[in-house]
XYZ file of C-alpha atoms in Angstrom:
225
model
C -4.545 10.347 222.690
C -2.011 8.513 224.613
C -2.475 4.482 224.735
C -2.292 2.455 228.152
C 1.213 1.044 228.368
C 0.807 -3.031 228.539
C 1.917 -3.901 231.992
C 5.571 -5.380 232.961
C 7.345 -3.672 230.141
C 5.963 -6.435 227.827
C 5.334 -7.071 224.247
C 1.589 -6.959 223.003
C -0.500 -8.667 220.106
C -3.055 -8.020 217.730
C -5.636 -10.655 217.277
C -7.132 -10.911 213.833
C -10.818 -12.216 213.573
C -10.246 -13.533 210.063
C -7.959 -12.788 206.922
C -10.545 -10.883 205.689
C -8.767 -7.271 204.011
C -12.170 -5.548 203.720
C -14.366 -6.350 206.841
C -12.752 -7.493 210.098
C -12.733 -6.958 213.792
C -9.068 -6.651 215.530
C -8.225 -6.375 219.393
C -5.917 -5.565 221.795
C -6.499 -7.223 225.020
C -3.342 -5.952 226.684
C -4.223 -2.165 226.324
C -7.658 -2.694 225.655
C -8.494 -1.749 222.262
C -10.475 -2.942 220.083
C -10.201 -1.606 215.668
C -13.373 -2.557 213.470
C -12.652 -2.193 209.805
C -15.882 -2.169 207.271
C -16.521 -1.694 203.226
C -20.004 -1.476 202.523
C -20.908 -2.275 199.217
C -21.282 -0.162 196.273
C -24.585 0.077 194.996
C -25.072 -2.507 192.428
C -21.743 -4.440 193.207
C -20.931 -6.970 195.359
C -17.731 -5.116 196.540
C -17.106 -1.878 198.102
C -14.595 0.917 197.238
C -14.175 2.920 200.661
C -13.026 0.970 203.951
C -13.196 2.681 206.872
C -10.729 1.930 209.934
C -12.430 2.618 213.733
C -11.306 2.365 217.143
C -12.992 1.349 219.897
C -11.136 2.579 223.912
C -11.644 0.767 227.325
C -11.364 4.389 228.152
C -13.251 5.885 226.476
C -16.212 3.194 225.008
C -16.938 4.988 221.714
C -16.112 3.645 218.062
C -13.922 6.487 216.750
C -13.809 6.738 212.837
C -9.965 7.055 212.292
C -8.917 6.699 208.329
C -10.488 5.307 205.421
C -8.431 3.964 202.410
C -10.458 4.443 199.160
C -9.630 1.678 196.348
C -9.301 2.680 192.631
C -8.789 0.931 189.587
C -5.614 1.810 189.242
C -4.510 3.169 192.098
C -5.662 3.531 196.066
C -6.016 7.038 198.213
C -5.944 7.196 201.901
C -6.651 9.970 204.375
C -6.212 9.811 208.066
C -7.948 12.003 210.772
C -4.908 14.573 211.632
C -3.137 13.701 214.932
C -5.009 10.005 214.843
C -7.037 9.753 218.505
C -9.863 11.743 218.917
C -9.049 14.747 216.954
C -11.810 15.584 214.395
C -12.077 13.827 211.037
C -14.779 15.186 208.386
C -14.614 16.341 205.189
C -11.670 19.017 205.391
C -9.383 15.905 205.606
C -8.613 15.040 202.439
C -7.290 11.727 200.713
C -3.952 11.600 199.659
C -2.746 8.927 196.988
C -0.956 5.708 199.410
C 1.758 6.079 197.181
C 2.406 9.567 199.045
C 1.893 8.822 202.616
C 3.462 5.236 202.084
C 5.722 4.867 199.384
C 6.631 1.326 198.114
C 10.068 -0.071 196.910
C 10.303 -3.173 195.606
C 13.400 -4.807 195.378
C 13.412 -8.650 194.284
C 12.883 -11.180 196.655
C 11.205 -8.119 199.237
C 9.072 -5.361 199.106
C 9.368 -2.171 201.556
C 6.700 0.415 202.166
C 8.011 3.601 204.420
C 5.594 6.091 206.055
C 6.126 8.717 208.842
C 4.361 8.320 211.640
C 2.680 10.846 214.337
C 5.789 10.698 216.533
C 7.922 11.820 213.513
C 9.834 8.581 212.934
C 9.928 6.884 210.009
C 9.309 3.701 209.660
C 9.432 0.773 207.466
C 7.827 -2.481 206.394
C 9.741 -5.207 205.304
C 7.785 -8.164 203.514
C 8.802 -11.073 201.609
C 5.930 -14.008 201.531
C 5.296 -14.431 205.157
C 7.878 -12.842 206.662
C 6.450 -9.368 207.279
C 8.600 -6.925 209.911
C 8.323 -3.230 210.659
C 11.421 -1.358 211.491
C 12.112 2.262 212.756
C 14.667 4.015 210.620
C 16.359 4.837 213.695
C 17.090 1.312 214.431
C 16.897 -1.083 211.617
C 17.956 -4.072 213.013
C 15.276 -4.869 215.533
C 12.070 -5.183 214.237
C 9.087 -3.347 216.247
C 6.292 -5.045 214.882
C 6.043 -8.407 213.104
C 3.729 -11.314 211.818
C 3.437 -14.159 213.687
C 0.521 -16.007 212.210
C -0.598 -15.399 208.816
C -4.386 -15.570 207.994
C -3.863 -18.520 205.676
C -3.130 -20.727 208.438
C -6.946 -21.913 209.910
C -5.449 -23.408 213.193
C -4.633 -20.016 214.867
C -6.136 -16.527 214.072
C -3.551 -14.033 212.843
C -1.831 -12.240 215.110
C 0.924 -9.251 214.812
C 3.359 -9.278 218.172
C 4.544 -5.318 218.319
C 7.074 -3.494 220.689
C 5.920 -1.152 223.283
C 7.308 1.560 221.013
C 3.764 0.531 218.438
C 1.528 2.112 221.129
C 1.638 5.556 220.542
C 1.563 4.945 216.605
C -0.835 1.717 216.844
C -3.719 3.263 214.275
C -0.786 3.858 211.896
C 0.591 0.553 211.899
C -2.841 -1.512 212.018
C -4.094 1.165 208.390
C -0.092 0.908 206.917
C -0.210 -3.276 207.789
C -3.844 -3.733 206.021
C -2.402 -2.041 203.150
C 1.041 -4.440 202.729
C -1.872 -7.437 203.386
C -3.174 -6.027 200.282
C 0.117 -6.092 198.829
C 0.584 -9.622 199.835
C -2.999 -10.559 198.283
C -2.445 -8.903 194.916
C 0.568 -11.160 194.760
C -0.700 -14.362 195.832
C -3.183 -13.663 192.934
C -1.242 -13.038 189.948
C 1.192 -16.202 190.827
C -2.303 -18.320 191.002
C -3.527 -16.898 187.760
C -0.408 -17.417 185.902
C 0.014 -21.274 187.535
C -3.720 -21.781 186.251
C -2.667 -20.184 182.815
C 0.261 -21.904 182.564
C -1.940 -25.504 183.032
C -4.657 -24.568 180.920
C -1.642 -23.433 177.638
C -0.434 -27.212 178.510
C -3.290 -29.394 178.512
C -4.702 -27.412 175.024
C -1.714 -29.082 173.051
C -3.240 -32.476 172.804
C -6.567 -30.536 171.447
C -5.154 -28.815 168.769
C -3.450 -31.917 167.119
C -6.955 -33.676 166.993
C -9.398 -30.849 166.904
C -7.607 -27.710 164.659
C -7.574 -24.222 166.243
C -6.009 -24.963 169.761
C -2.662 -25.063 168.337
C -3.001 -20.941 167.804
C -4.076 -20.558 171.486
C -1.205 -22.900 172.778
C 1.340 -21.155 170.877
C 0.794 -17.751 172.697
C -2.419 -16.134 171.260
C -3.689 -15.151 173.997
C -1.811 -14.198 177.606
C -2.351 -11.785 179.959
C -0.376 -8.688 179.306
């Protein structure tokens, strides 16, 4: 289903109700749509494994269910209702690993991801930190869609600013985004552990010499392989 074109040839944003990866609310004044995204929990957990992506039209005032990205140990699946819009999703669409429908490539300092989209372009994210960009591989030196305000910053909600050329492919780039945010989070995790890691090895040096065993822990007994 074709998008309404934000007026005077402008740019457009996504507004971001929170940083939150797994339940959050995201609109689109400008063209007047609005994406809820919600993981109910798994019984007897306090997380869930299946978040589902819908879309809400000024057009048409319905929530439409429009992919869900299912999150596995050690690896995720995603499937994504054929055509995107209204077409029918059920059962007969089936989950795909992400690594299929959006490769990654990591290359040290960024990251890329590449998926095709609806249109048949391909595009690509670019990410390094805070500085997240998606290009079309037709043109890879202007930037369609980028980050403007990250969710770690409380002043401001976050906010992606995309090109008119994001319309058409919007429900791609808001499921193919939440995924690099995931990305980003895994990340921002690992460098925390291993800082906390790092302090705890440091200040267990002083214990050993008066109390025995720490000396064995300090010296690399136990890290996280």
């Amino acid at each position: 289903m074709a998008q309404t074109v934000p007026p005077d040839d402008s740019s457009f944003y996504l507004i971001f109700a929170s940083d939150s990866l797994t339940n959050n609310t995201i609109t689109c004044d400008e063209i007047g749509t609005r994406y809820r995204i919600h993981t109910p929990r798994s019984p007897g957990t306090s997380k869930g494994s299946v978040t589902s992506f819908y879309r809400w039209d000024r057009e048409v005032p319905q929530e439409v269910l429009i992919a869900e990205l299912e999150k596995g140990k050690f690896s995720h699946r995603v499937r994504i209702a054929p055509g995107l819009g209204l077409d029918a999703f059920g059962p007969e669409v089936p989950f795909v690993p992400v690594t299929n429908f959006f490769p990654k490539n990591a290359i040290y300092p960024r990251t890329k991801r590449t998926f095709r989209a609806s249109n048949g372009s391909q595009y690509i994210w670019k990410y390094k930190g805070d500085d997240i960009q998606l290009y079309s591989s037709d043109d890879k030196n202007r930037a369609v869609a980028r980050l403007i305000q990250t969710g770690y910053s409380r002043s401001k909600p976050m906010r992606l600013k995309l090109s008119q050329e994001c319309v058409d492919i919007l429900d791609e780039v808001v499921v193919t985004f939440m995924v690099v945010e995931d990305d980003r989070e895994e990340v921002t995790f690992m460098v925390v552990e291993d800082d906390r890691e790092e302090e705890i090895s440091y200040y267990a040096v002083p214990g050993a010499a008066a109390g025995g065993g720490g000396a064995a822990a300090a010296s690399g007994g136990g890290g996280c392989g």
